[in-house]
GROMACS .gro file of C-alpha atoms in nm:
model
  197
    1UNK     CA    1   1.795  -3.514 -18.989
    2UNK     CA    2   1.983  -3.764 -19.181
    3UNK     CA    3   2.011  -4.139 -19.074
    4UNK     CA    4   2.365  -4.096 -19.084
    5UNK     CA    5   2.592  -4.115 -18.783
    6UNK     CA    6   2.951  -3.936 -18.714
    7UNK     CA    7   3.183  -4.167 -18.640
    8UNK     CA    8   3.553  -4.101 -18.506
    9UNK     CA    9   3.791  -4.290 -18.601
   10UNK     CA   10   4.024  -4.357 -18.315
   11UNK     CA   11   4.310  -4.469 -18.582
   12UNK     CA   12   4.364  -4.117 -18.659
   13UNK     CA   13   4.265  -3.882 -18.393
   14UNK     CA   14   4.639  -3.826 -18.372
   15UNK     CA   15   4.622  -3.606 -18.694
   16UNK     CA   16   4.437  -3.307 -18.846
   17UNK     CA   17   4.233  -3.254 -19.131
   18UNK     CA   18   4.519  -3.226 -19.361
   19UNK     CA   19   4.739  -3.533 -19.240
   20UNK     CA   20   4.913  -3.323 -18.993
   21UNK     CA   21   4.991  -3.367 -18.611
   22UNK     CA   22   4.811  -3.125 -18.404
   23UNK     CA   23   5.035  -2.845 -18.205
   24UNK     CA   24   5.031  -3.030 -17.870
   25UNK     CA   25   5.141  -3.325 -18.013
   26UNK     CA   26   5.444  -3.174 -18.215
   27UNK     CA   27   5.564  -2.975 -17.900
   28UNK     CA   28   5.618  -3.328 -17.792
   29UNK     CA   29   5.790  -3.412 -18.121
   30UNK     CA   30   5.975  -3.077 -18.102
   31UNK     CA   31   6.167  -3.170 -17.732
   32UNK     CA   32   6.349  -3.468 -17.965
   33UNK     CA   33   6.464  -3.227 -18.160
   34UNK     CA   34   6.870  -3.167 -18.151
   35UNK     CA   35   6.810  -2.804 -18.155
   36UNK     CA   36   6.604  -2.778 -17.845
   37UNK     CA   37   6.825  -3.021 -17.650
   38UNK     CA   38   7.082  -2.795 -17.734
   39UNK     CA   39   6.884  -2.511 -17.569
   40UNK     CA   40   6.813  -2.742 -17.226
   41UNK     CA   41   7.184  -2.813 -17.207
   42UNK     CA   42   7.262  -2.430 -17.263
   43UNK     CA   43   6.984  -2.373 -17.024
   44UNK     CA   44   7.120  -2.625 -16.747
   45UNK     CA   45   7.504  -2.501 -16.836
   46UNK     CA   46   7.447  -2.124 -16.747
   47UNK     CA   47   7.226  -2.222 -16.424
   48UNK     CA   48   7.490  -2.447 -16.333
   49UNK     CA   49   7.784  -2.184 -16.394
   50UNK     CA   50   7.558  -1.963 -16.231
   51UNK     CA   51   7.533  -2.130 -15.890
   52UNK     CA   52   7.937  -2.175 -15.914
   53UNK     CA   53   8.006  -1.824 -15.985
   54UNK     CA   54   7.750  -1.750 -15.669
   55UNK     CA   55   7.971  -1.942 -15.460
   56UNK     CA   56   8.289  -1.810 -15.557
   57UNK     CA   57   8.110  -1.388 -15.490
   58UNK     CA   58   7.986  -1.546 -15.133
   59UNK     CA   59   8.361  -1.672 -15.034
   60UNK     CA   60   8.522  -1.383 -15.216
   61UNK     CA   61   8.289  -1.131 -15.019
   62UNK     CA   62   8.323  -1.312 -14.651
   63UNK     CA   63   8.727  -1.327 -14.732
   64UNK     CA   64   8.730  -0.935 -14.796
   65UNK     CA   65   8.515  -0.892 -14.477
   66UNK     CA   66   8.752  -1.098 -14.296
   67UNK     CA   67   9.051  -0.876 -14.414
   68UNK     CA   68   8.903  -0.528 -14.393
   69UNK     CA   69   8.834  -0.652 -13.975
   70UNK     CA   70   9.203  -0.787 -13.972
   71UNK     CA   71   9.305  -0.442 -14.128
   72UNK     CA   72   9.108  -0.162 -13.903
   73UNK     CA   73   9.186  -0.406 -13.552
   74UNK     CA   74   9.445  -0.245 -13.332
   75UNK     CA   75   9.612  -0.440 -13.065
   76UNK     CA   76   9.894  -0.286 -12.846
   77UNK     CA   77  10.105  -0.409 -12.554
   78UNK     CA   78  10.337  -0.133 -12.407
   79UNK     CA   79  10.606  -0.149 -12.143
   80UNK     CA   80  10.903   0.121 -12.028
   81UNK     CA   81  11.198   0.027 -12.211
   82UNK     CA   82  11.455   0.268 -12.107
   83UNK     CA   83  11.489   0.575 -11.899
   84UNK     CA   84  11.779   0.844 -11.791
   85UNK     CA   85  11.817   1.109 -11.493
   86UNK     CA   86  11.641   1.407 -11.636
   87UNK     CA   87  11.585   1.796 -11.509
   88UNK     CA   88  11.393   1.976 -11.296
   89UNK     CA   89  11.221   2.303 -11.341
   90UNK     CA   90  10.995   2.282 -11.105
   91UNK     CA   91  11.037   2.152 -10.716
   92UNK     CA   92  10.994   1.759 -10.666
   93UNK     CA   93  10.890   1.746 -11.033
   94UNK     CA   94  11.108   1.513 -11.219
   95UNK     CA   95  11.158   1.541 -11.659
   96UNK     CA   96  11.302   1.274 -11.810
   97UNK     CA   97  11.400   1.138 -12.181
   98UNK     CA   98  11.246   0.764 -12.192
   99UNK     CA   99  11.165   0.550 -12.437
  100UNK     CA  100  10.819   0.300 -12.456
  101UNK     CA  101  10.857  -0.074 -12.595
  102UNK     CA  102  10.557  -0.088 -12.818
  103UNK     CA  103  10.443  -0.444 -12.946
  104UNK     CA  104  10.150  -0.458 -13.255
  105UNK     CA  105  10.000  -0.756 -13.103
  106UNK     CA  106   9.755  -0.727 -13.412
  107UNK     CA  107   9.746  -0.947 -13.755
  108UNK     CA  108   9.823  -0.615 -13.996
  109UNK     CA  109  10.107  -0.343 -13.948
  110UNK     CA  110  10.031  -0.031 -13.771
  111UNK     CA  111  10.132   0.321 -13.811
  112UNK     CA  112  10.173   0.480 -13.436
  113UNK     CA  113  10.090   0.844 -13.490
  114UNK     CA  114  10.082   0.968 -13.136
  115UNK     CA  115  10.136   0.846 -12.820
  116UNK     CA  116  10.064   1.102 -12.510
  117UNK     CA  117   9.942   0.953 -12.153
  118UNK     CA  118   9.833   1.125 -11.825
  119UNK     CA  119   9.800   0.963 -11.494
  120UNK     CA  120   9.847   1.065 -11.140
  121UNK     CA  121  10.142   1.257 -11.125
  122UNK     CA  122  10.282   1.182 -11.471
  123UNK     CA  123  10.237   1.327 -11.812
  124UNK     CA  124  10.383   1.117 -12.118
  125UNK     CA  125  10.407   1.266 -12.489
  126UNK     CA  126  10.625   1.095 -12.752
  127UNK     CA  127  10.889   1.334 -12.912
  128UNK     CA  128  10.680   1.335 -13.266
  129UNK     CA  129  10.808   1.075 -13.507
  130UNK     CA  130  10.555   0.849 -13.665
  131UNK     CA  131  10.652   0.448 -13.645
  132UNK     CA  132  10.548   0.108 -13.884
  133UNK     CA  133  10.476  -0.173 -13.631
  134UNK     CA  134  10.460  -0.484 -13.847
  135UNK     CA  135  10.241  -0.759 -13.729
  136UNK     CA  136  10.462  -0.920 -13.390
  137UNK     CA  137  10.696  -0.660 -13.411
  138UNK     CA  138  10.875  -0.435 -13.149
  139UNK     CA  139  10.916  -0.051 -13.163
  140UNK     CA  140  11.121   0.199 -12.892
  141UNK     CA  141  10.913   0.511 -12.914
  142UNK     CA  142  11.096   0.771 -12.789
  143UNK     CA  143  10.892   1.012 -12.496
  144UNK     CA  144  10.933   1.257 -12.264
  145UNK     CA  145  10.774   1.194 -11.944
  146UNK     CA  146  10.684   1.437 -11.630
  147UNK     CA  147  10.701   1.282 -11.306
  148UNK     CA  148  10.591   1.422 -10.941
  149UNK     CA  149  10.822   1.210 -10.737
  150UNK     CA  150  10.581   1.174 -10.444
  151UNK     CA  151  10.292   1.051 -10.627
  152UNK     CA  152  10.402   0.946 -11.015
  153UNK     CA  153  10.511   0.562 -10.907
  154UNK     CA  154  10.205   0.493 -10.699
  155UNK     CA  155   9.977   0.150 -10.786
  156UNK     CA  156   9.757   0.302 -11.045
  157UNK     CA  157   9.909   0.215 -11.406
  158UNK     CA  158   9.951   0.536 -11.672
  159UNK     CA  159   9.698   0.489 -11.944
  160UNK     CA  160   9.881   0.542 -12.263
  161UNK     CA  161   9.698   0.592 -12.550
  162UNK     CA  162   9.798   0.567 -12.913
  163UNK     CA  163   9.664   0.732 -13.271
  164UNK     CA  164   9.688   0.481 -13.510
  165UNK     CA  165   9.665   0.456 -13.874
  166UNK     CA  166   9.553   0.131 -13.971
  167UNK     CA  167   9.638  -0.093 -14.269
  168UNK     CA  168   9.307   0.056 -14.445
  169UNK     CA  169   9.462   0.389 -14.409
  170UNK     CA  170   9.202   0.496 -14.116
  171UNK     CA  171   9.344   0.661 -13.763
  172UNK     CA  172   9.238   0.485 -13.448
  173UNK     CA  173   9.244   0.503 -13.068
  174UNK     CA  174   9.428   0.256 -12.857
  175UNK     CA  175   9.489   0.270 -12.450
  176UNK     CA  176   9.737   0.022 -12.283
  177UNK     CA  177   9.776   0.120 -11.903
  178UNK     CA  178  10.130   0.056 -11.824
  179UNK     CA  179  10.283  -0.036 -11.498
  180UNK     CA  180  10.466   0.221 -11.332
  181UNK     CA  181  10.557   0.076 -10.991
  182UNK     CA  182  10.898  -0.086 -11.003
  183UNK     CA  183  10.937  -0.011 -11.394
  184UNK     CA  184  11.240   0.085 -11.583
  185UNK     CA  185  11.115   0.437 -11.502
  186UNK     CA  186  11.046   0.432 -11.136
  187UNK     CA  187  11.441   0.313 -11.122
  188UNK     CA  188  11.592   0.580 -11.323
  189UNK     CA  189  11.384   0.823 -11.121
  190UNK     CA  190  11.454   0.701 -10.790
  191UNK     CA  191  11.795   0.883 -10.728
  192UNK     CA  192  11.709   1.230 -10.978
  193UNK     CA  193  11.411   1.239 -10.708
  194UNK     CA  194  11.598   1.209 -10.344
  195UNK     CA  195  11.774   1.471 -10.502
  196UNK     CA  196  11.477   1.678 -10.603
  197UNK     CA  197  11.305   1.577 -10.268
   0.00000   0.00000   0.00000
């Protein structure tokens, strides 16, 4: 054993045997560097654009959700519009040529298919032609109706129901029970059925 001591030299602990700084120091060295700055703003840049272009998919997403529900909802208000004296096959049975005010209460336009309807003592079928409702607007489907005079204008409403195609090109189901008591309808019938009676 030698008298000799080792000695470290706190001066330059910072460097290696050959003059150099060690790795952990020159990772430290290396952040300065213009190069990797580059790479953190690239870095920050495509998280940032990342979180923007997240945003925009969410709203873009929730506003098609929103407009495939406006498109596929169906919302129908129907009234008698107009009605004539009709025929009679049948003994206190009544048939007359009407026509039904239809109103697309709805945000999106409609396609009405079919419209039939079957109560007590009334049959309704439209007369086959297929209808655009735009949003708020007003169609006069033409129908034939059935009517037993003694029991067709009594307080129950006629549940009309509709086949729709909807703006995403899907066919629906609608019912809208009409009033039949005092209606267009019950007045046109009203002298046709003393007659019949």
């Amino acid at each position: 054993m030698s008298g000799r001591r080792d000695v470290i030299d706190l001066d330059e602990s910072d460097l290696d045997e050959g003059g150099r700084e060690p790795t952990a120091a020159a990772g430290v060295a290396a952040d300065r560097d213009p190069s990797g700055q580059r790479r953190n703003v690239r870095l920050v840049a495509a998280l940032l654009a990342g979180v923007v272009l997240g945003g925009v998919g969410v709203n873009e997403l929730r506003d098609s959700r929103e407009q495939r529900q406006r498109n596929a909802s169906v919302s129908l208000v129907a009234f008698p519009a107009s009605g004539s004296g009709g025929g009679s096959d049948v003994a206190g049975v009544l048939q007359m040529d009407a026509r039904l005010a239809v109103v697309n209460a709805g945000p999106a336009p409609i396609t009405l298919r079919a419209v039939t309807g079957r109560g007590p003592g009334v049959v309704l079928r439209d007369t086959g032609q297929s209808r655009l409702v735009r949003p708020g607007g007003v169609e006069w489907i033409g129908v034939k109706l059935r009517l037993e005079c003694a029991t067709a204008f009594g307080s129950e409403p006629l549940v009309v129901r509709f086949s729709v195609e909807t703006a995403d090109r899907r066919t629906r189901e609608a019912t809208y029970p009409v009033a039949m008591r005092d209606s267009v309808w019950h007045r046109g019938a009203e002298v046709p059925c003393e007659h019949l009676g």
